Tab-separated table of C-alpha atoms and ligand atoms in Angstrom:
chain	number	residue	atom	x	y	z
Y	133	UNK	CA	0.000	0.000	0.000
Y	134	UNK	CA	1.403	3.649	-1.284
Y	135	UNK	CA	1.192	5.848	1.653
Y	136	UNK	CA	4.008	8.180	0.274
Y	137	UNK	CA	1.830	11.421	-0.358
Y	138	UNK	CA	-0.011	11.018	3.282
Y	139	UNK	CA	3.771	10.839	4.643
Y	140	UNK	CA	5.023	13.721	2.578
Y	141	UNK	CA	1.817	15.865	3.947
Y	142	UNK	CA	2.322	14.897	7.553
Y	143	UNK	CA	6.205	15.552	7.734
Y	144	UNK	CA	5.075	19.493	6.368
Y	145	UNK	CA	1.590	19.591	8.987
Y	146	UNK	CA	4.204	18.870	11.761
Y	147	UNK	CA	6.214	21.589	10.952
Y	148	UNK	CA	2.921	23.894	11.187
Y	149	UNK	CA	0.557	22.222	13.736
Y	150	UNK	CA	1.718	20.265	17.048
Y	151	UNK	CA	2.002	16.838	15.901
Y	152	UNK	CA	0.795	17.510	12.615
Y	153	UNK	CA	-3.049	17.681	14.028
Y	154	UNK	CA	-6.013	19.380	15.469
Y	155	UNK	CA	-7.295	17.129	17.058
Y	156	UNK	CA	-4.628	14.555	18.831
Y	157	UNK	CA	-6.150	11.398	18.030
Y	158	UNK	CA	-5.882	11.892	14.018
Y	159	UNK	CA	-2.096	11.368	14.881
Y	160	UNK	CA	-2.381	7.534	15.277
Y	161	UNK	CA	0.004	7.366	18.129
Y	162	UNK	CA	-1.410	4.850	19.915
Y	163	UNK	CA	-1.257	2.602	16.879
Y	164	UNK	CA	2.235	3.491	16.040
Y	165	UNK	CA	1.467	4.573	12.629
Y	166	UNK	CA	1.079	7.754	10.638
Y	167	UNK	CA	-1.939	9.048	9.643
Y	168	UNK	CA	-3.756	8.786	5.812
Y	169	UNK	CA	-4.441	12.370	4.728
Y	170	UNK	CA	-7.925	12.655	3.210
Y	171	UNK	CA	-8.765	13.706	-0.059
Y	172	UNK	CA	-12.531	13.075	-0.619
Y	173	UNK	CA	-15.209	10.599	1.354
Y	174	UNK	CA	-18.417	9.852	-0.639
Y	175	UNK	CA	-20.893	7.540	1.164
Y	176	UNK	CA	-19.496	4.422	3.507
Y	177	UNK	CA	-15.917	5.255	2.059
Y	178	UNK	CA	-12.850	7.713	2.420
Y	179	UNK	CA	-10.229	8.634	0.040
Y	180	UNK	CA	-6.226	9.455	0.598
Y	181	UNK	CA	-3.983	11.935	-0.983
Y	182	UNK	CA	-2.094	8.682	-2.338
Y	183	UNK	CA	-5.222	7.157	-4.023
Y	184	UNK	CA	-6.134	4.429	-1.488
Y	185	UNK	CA	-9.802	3.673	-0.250
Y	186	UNK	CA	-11.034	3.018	2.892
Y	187	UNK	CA	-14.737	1.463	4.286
Y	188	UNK	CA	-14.849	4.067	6.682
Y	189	UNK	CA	-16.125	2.967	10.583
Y	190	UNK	CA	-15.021	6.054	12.038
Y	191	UNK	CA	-17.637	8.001	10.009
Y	192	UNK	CA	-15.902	11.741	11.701
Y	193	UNK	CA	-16.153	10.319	14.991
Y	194	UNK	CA	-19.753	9.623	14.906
Y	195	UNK	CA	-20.711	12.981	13.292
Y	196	UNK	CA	-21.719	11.152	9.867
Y	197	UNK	CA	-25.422	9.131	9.884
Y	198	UNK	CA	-25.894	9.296	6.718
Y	199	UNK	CA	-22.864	8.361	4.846
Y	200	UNK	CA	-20.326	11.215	3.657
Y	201	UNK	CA	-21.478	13.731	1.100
Y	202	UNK	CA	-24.751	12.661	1.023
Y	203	UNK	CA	-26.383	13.913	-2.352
Y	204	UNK	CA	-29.448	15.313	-0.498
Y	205	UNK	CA	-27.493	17.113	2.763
Y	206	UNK	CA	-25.343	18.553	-0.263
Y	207	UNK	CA	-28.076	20.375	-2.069
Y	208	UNK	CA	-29.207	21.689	1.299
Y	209	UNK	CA	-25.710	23.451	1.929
Y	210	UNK	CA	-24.917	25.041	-1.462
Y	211	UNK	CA	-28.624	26.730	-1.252
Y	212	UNK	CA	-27.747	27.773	2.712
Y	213	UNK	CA	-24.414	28.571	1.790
Y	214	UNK	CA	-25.491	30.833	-1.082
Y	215	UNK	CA	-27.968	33.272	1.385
Y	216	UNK	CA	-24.720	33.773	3.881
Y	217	UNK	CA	-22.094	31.846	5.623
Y	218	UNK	CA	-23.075	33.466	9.160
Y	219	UNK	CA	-25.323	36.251	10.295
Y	220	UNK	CA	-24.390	36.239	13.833
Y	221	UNK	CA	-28.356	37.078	14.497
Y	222	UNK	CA	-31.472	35.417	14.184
Y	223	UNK	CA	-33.312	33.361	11.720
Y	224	UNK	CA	-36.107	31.293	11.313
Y	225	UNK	CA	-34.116	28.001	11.058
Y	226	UNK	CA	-33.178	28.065	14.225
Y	227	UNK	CA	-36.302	27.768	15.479
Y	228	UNK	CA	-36.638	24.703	13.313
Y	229	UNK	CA	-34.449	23.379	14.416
Y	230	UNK	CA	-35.060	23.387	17.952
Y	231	UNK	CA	-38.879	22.181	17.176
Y	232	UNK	CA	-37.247	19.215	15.632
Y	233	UNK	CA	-34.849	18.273	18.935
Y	234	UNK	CA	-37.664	19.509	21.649
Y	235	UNK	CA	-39.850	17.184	19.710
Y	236	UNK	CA	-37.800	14.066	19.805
Y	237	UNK	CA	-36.463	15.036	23.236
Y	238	UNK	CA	-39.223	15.221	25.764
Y	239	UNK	CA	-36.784	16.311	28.544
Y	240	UNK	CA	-35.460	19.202	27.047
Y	241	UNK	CA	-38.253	21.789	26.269
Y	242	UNK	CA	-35.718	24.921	26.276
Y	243	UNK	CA	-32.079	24.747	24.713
Y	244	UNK	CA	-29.129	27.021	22.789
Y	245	UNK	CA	-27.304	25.937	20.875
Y	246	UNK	CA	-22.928	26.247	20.556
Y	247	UNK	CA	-20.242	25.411	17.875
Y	248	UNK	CA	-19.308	22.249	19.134
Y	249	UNK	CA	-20.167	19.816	21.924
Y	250	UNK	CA	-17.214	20.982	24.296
Y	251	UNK	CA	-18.685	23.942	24.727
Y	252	UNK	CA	-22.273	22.130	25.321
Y	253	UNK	CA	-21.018	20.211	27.873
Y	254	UNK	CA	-19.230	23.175	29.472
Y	255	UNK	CA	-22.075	25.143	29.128
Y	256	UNK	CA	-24.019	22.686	30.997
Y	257	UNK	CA	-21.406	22.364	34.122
Y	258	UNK	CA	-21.888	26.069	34.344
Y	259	UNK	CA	-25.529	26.434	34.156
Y	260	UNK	CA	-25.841	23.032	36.822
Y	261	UNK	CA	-23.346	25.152	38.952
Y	262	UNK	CA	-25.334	28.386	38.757
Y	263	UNK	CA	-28.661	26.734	39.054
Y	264	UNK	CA	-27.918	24.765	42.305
Y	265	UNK	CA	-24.829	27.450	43.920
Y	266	UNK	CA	-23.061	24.066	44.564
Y	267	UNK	CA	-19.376	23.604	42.524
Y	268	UNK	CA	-19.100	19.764	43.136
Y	269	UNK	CA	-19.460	17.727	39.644
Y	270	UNK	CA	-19.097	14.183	39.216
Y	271	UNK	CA	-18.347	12.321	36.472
Y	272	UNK	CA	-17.120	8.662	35.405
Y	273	UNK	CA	-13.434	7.752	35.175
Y	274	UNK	CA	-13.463	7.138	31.284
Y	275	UNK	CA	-16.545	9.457	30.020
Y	276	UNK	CA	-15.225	11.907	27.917
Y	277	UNK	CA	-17.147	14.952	27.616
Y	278	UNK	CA	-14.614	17.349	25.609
Y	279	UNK	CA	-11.665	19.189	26.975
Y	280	UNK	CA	-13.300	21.283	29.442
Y	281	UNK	CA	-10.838	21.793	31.917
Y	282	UNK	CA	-13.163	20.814	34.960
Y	283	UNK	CA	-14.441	16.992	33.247
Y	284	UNK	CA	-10.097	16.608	32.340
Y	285	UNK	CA	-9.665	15.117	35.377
Y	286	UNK	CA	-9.369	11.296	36.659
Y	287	UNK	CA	-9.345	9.997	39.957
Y	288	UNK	CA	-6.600	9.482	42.784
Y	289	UNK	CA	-6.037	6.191	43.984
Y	290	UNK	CA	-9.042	6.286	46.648
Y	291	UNK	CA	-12.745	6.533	45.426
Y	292	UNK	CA	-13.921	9.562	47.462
Y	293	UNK	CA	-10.377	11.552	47.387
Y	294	UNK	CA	-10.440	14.768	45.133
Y	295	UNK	CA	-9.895	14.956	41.361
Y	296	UNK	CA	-6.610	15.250	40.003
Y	297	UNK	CA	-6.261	16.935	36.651
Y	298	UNK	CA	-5.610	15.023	33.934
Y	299	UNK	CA	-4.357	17.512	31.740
Y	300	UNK	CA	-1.237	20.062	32.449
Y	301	UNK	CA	-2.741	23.460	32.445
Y	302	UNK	CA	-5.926	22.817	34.887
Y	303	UNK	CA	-5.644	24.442	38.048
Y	304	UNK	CA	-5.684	21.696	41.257
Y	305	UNK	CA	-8.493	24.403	42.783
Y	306	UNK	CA	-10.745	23.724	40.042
Y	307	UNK	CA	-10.397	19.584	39.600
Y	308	UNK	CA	-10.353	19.257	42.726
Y	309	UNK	CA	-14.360	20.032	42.862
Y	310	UNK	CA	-14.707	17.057	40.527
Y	311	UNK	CA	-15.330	13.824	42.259
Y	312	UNK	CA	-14.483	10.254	40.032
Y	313	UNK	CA	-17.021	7.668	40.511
Y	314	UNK	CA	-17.123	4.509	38.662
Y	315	UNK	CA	-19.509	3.833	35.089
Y	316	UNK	CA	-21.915	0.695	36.221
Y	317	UNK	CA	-20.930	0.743	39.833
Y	318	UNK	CA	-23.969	2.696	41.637
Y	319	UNK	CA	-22.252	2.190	44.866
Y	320	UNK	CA	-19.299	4.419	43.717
Y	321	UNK	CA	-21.661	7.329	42.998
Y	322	UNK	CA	-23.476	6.889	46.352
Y	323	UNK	CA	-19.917	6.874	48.453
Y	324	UNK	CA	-19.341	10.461	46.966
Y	325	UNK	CA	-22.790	11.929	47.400
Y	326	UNK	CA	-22.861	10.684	51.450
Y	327	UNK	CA	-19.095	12.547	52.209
Y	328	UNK	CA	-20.022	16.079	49.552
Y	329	UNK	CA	-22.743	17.845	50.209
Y	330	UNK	CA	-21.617	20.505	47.735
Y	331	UNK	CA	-22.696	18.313	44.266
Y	332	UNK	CA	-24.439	20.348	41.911
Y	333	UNK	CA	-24.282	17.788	39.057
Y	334	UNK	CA	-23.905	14.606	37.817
Y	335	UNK	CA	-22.218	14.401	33.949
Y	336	UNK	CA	-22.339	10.926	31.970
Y	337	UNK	CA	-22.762	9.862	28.991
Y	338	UNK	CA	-25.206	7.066	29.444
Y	339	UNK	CA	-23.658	4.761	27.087
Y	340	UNK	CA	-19.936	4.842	27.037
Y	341	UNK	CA	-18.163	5.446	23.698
Y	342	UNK	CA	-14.793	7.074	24.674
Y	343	UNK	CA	-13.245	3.691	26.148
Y	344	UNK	CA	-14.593	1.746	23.061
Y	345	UNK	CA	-18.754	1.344	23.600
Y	346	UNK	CA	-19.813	0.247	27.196
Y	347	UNK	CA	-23.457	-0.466	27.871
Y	348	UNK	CA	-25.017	0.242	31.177
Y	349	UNK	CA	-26.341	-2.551	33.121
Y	350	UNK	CA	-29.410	-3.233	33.972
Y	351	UNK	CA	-31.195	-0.558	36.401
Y	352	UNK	CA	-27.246	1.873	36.746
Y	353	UNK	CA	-29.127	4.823	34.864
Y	354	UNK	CA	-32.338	4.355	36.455
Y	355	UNK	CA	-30.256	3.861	39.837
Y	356	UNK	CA	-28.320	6.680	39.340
Y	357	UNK	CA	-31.603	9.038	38.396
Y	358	UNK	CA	-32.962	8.161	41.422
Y	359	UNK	CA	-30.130	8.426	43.298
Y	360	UNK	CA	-29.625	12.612	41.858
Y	361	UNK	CA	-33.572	12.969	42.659
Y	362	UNK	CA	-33.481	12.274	46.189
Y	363	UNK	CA	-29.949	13.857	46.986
Y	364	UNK	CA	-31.320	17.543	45.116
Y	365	UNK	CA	-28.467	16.569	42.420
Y	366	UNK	CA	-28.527	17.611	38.872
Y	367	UNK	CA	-28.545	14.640	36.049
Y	368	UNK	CA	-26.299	16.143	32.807
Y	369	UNK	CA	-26.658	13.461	29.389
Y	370	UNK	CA	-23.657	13.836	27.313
Y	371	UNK	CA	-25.855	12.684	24.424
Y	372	UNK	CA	-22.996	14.089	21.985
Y	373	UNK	CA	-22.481	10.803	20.204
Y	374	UNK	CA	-25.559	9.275	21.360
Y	375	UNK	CA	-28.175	11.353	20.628
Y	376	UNK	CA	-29.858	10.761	16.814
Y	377	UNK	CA	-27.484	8.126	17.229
Y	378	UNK	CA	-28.697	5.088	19.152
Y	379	UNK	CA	-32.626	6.032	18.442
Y	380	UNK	CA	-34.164	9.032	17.046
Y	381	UNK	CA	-34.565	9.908	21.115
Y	382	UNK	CA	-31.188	9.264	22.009
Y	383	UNK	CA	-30.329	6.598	24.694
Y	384	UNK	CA	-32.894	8.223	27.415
Y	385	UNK	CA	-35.327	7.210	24.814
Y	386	UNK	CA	-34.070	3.997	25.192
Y	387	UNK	CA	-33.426	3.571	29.286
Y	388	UNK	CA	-36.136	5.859	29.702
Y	389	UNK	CA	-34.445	8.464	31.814
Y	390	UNK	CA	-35.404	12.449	32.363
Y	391	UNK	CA	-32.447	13.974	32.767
Y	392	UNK	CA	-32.364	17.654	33.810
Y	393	UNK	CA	-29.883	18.193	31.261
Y	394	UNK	CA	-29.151	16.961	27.709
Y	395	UNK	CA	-25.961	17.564	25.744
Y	396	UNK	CA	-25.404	17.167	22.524
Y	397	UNK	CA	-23.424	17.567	19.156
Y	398	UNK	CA	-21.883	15.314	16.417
Y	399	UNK	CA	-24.686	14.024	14.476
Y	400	UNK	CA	-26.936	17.352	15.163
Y	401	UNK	CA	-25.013	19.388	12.270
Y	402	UNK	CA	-24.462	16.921	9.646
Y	403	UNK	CA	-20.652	17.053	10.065
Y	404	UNK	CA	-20.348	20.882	10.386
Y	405	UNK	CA	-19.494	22.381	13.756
Y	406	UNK	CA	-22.252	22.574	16.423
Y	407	UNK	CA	-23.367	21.304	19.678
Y	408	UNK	CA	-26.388	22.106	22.051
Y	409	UNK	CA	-27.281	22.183	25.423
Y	410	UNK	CA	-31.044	21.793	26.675
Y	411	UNK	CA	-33.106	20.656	29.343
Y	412	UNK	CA	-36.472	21.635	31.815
Y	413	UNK	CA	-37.522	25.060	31.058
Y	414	UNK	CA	-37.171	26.539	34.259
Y	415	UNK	CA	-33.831	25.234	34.820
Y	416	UNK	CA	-32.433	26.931	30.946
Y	417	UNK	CA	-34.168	30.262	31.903
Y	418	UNK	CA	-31.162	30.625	34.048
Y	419	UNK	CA	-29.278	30.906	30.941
Y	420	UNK	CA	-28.635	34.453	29.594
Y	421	UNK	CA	-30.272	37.090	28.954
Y	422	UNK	CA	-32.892	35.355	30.753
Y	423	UNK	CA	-30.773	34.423	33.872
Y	424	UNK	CA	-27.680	35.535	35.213
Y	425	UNK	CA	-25.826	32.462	33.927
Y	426	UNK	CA	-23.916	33.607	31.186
Y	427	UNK	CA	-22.832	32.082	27.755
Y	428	UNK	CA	-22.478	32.775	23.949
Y	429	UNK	CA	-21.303	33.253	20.649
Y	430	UNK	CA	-20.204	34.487	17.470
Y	431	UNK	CA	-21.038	31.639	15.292
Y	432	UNK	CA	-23.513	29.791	17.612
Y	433	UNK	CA	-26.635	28.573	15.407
Y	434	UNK	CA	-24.656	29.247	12.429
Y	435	UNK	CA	-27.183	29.110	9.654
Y	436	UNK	CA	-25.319	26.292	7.524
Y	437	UNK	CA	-24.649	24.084	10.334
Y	438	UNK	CA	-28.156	24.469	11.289
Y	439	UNK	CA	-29.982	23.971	7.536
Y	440	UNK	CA	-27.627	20.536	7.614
Y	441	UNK	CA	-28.745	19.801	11.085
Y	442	UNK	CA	-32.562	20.002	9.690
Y	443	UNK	CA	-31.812	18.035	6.647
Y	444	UNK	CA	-30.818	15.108	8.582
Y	445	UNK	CA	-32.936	14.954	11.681
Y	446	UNK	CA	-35.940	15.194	9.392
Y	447	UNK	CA	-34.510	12.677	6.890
Y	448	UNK	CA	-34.384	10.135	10.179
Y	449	UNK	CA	-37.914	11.504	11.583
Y	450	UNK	CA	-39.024	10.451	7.580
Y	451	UNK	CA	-37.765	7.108	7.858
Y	452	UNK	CA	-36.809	5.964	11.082
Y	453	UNK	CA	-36.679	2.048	10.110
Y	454	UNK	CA	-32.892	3.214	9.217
Y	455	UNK	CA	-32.491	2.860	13.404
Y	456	UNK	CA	-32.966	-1.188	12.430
Y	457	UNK	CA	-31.126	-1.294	9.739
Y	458	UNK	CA	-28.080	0.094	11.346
Y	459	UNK	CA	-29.232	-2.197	14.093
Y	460	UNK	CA	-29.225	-5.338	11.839
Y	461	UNK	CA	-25.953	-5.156	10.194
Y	462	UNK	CA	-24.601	-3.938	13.552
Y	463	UNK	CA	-25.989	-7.597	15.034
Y	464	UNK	CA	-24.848	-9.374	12.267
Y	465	UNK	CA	-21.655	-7.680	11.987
Y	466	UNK	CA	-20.925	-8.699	15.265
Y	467	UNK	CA	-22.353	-12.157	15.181
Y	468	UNK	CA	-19.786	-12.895	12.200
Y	469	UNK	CA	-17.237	-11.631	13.782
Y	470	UNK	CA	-17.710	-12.955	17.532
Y	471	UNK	CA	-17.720	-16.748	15.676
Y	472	UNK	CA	-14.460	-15.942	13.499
Y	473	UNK	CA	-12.715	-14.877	16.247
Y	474	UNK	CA	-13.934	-18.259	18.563
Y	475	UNK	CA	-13.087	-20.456	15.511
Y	476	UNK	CA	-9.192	-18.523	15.312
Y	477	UNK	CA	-8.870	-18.629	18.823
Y	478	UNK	CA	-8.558	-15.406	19.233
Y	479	UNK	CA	-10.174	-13.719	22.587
Y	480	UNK	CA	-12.515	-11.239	21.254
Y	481	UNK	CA	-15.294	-9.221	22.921
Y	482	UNK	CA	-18.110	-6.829	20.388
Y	483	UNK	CA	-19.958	-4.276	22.493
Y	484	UNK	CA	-22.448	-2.818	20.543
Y	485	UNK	CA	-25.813	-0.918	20.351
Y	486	UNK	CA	-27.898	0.222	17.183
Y	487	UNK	CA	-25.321	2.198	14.707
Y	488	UNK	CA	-21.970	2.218	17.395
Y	489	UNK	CA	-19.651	-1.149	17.994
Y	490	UNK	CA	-16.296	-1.478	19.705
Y	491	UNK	CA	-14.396	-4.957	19.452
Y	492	UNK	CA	-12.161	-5.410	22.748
Y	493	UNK	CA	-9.529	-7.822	22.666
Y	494	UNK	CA	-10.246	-9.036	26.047
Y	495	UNK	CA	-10.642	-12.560	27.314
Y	496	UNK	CA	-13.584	-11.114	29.478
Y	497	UNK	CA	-17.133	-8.652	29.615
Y	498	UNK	CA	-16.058	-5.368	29.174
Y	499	UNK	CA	-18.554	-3.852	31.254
Y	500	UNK	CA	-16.507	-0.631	33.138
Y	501	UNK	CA	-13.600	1.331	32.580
Y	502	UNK	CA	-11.332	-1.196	34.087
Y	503	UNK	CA	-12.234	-3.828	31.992
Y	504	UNK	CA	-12.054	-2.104	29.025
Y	505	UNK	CA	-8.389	-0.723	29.817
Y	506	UNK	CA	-7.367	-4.233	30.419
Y	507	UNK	CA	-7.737	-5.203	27.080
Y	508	UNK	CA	-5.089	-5.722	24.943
Y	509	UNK	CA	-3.425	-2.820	22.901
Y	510	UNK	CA	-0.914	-4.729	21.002
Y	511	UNK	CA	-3.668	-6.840	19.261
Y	512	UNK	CA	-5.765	-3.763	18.326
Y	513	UNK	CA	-2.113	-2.169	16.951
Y	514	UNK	CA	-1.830	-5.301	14.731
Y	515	UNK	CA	-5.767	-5.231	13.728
Y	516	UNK	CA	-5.754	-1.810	13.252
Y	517	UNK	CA	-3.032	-2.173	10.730
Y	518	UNK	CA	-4.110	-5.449	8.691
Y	519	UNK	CA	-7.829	-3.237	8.459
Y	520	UNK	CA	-5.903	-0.236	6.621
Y	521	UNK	CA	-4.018	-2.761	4.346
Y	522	UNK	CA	-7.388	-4.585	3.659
Y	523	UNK	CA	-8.950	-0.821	2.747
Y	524	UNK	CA	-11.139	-0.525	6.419
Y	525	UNK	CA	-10.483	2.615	8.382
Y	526	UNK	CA	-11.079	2.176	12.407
Y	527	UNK	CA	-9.799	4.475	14.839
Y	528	UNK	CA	-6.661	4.865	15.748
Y	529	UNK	CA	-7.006	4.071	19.020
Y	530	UNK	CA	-8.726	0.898	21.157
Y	531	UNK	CA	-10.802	2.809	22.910
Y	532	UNK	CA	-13.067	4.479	20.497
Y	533	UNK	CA	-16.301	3.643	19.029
Y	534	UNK	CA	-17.218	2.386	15.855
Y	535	UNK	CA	-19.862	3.610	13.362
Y	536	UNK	CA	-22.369	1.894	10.986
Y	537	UNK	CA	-23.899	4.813	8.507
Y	538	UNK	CA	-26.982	4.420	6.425
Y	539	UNK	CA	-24.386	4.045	3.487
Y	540	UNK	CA	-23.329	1.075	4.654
Y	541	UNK	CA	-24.992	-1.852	2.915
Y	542	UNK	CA	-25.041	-5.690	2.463
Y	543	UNK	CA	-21.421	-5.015	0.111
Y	544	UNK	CA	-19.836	-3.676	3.130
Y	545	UNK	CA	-21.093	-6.135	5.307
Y	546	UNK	CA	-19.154	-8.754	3.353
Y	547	UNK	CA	-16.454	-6.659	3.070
Y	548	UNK	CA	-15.759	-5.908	6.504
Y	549	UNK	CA	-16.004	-9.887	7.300
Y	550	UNK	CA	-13.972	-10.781	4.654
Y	551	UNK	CA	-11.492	-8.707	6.185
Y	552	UNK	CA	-12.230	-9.411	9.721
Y	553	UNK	CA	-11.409	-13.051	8.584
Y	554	UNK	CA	-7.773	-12.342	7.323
Y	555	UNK	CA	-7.314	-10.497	10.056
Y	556	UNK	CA	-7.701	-12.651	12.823
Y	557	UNK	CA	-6.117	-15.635	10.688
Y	558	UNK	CA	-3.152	-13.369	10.516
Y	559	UNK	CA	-3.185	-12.946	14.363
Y	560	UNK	CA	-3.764	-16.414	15.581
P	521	PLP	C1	-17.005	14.256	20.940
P	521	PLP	C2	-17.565	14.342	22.294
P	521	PLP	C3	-17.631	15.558	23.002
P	521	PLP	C4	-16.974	16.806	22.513
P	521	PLP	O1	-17.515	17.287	21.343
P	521	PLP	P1	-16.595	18.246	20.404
P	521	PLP	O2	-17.533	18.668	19.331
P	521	PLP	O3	-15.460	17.382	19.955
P	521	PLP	O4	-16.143	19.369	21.261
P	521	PLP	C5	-18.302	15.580	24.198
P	521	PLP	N1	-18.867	14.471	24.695
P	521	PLP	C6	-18.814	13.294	24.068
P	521	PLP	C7	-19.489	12.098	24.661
P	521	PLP	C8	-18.129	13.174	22.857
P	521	PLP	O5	-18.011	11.980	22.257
C-alpha cells in the first residue's frame, strides 16, 4: 500500500501544527502509525492523498449518519451557503431546528445551541453550577465529555479523594471540585454523594463510547436518576455521540431516563461544527439574557450548520426504520465476527448498540472502565493495521467507538467480514 503522499503531507503539517493535528487522536500514536491524509469521502468510504480507499467505521467520529457527502445534505448546503455563511443574528431556522430536537427530546423543552459539543457540555457544568450554587461535579473515570478543563480530570487512587487533573494546564483548585465515581458501579456514585454535600451535578454519557462502547447494566441509569432525585443533584446526558445516534430519542429514549440536562453535538449538524445544550424550562431560563448564567457566541446557530442539522434529523424523523437497519448489520456484523474470532482462537469481545460497535480484545465482559483498559493494545495495533491494508479505516485508538452509517450496505457487510477473517487468521 502507497502511503508516500499522506507521509510527505504529515512531515510538512508537523512543521505547522503540534504533531501535525487538530485534534490529537488523528495522529495515530497509539497505533504506532502515521496518519492517511484525506482527499474526498463519498458515502461508507474515504479517500487518501495517495489514491487508497477506505470502508470508513469512524464516520468523523460519529458525526456522519448518513454516509459522507450525502447527495441530499449537499443540495441543502450550497442553497444555505449561497444566502450567507453566518449572520451572527437570528433566523427562522433556528427555530426549526429546535422544534425538531424539543420534539424528539421530551426532557429538554428549552435549549441554545454552541459550535461544538465541548462547549455544550461546558455550558451545561456552568448552568448546573449556577442553578444549584453548589461547585461539586461528578463524572465517570473514562466518560469523555470534551476538553473542558473541569471533566479533564481522573481519579486518585481512593474513590472519594479529590480529582486530580488530567491535563497540564488545569488548576488543582478547580479539579479538585470534581469527584471520580465509577460507570456501572452505583455504589461508587453513592460513596461520593454521602461525604459532599456541595454536588451540583452529575455528567455521563449514558452509554460509554470514549473507552470503546460500554453499555449500562441493567437498572445503573435508572439507579443513578434516582439516586440525583433524592440527593437535590442535577442529572447532565452527554448525548454528543448518542443522541440521533442510538434512536431518534437518544439513549434516554431507550433507558427511559429524564435527565435535567441533555448535551449534545456530532450528528446534530451533519458534520459541520455545532453542539447544544437543553433541558427543563425553568432550569435553561437561568441561561442568559434570561438568567444571570452567562454564555455565547459568534457563530452559535450558524445558519449552515443548522440547515444541515434540519436536513438530517428530518430525513431520520421520515424514515426511522434506518435505526434497524443500522441495528441489523450492527448484530450481524458482530455475530460474524464474535464466531471468526472463537473459531481462530482469538479472545474477542463486540460491544455494541444500534449504529456504534467497539471490538475489545479481552478474554472477558467489558462492562466498566477497568475492563475495558485491560484489554489488549498490542492486538488492536496489529488489527488496526491489517484493516488499513485490507482498505477498512477504524480508529486509531482501542478505545473508540465504531460507526455503521446508512451508506453502509449488504457489500460492506461482506467486506468488513472478509477482512475481519484475514485479520484474525493473521493474528492467531
Ligand atoms: C465528541 C464528544 C464531546 C466533545 O464534542 P466536540 O464537538 O469534539 O467538542 C463531548 N462528549 C462526548 C461524549 C463526545 O463523544
Amino acid at each position: 500500500m502507497n502511503k508516500e503522499k499522506s507521509k510527505i503531507f504529515f512531515d510538512k503539517a508537523k512543521k505547522m501544527m503540534p504533531g501535525g493535528v487538530n485534534s490529537p487522536v488523528r495522529a495515530f500514536i497509539s497505533v504506532n502509525d502515521n496518519p492517511f491524509f484525506v482527499k474526498r469521502a463519498k458515502g461508507a468510504y474515504i479517500y487518501d492523498v495517495d489514491g487508497n480507499s477506505y470502508l470508513d467505521y469512524v464516520a468523523s467520529w460519529g458525526a456522519i449518519i448518513l454516509g459522507h457527502a450525502d447527495s441530499g445534505l449537499i443540495k441543502e448546503v450550497i442553497d444555505a451557503l449561497e444566502n450567507g455563511t453566518s449572520f451572527g443574528a437570528c433566523h427562522p431556522n433556528e427555530i426549526e431546528l429546535a422544534k425538531l430536537i424539543t420534539e424528539a427530546f421530551p426532557s429538554i423543552e428549552l435549549l441554545r445551541l454552541t459550535s461544538s459539543g465541548t462547549e455544550a457540555t461546558m455550558s451545561a457544568i456552568r448552568l448546573a453550577r449556577g442553578y444549584t450554587g453548589k461547585n461539586g461535579v461528578i463524572k465517570f473515570r473514562g466518560c469523555y465529555h470534551g476538553h473542558v478543563d473541569s471533566l479533564l480530570v481522573k481519579a486518585g487512587s481512593g474513590l472519594a479523594t479529590f480529582g486530580v487533573p488530567d491535563s497540564k494546564g488545569v488548576p488543582y483548585d478547580l479539579a479538585k471540585h470534581t469527584h471520580i465515581a465509577e460507570f456501572n458501579h452505583i455504589d461508587s456514585v453513592m460513596r461520593i454523594v454521602e461525604k459532599n454535600k456541595d454536588i451540583a451535578c452529575v455528567i455521563v454519557e449514558p452509554i460509554m463510547g470514549n473507552v470503546g462502547v460500554v453499555l449500562p447494566e441493567s437498572n445503573f441509569l435508572e439507579d443513578l436518576e434516582v439516586l440525583c432525585r433524592n440527593a437535590g443533584i442535577m442529572i447532565i446526558f452527554d448525548e454528543v455521540i448518542t443522541g440521533f445516534r442510538v434512536a431518534f430519542g437518544g439513549a434516554q429514549h431507550i433507558y427511559n431516563i429524564d435527565p435535567d440536562i441533555t448535551c449534545m453535538g456530532k450528528i446534530i449538524g451533519g458534520g459541520f461544527p455545532i453542539g447544544l445544550y437543553g433541558g427543563k424550562q425553568k432550569i435553561m431560563e437561568c441561561v442568559s439574557p434570561l438568567g444571570d448564567v452567562y454564555q455565547a457566541g459568534t457563530l452559535s446557530g450558524n445558519p449552515v450548520a443548522v440547515r444541515a442539522g434540519i436536513y438530517v434529523i428530518n430525513y431520520l424523523k421520515n424514515n426511522l426504520h434506518i435505526y434497524d437497519n443500522i441495528a441489523d448489520y450492527g448484530i450481524k456484523l458482530k455475530k460474524a465476527v464474535c464466531d471468526i474470532a472463537r473459531d481462530c482462537g482469538v479472545p474477542y469481545v463486540v460491544n455494541n448498540i444500534t449504529g456504534m460497535f467497539t471490538g475489545f480484545f479481552s478474554d472477558n465482559p467489558v462492562n466498566d472502565y477497568d475492563s475495558a483498559m485491560s484489554s489488549n493494545r498490542k492486538l488492536y495495533e496489529k488489527f488496526f493495521k491489517i484493516m488499513i491494508e485490507e482498505g477498512l479505516s477504524f480508529a486509531p485508538s482501542p478505545f473508540e467507538a465504531s460507526f455503521i452509517t446508512l451508506s453502509h450496505g449488504n457489500d460492506e457487510l461482506l467486506k468488513t467480514i472478509d477482512a475481519y477473517e484475514r485479520m484474525f487468521k493473521r493474528l492467531q
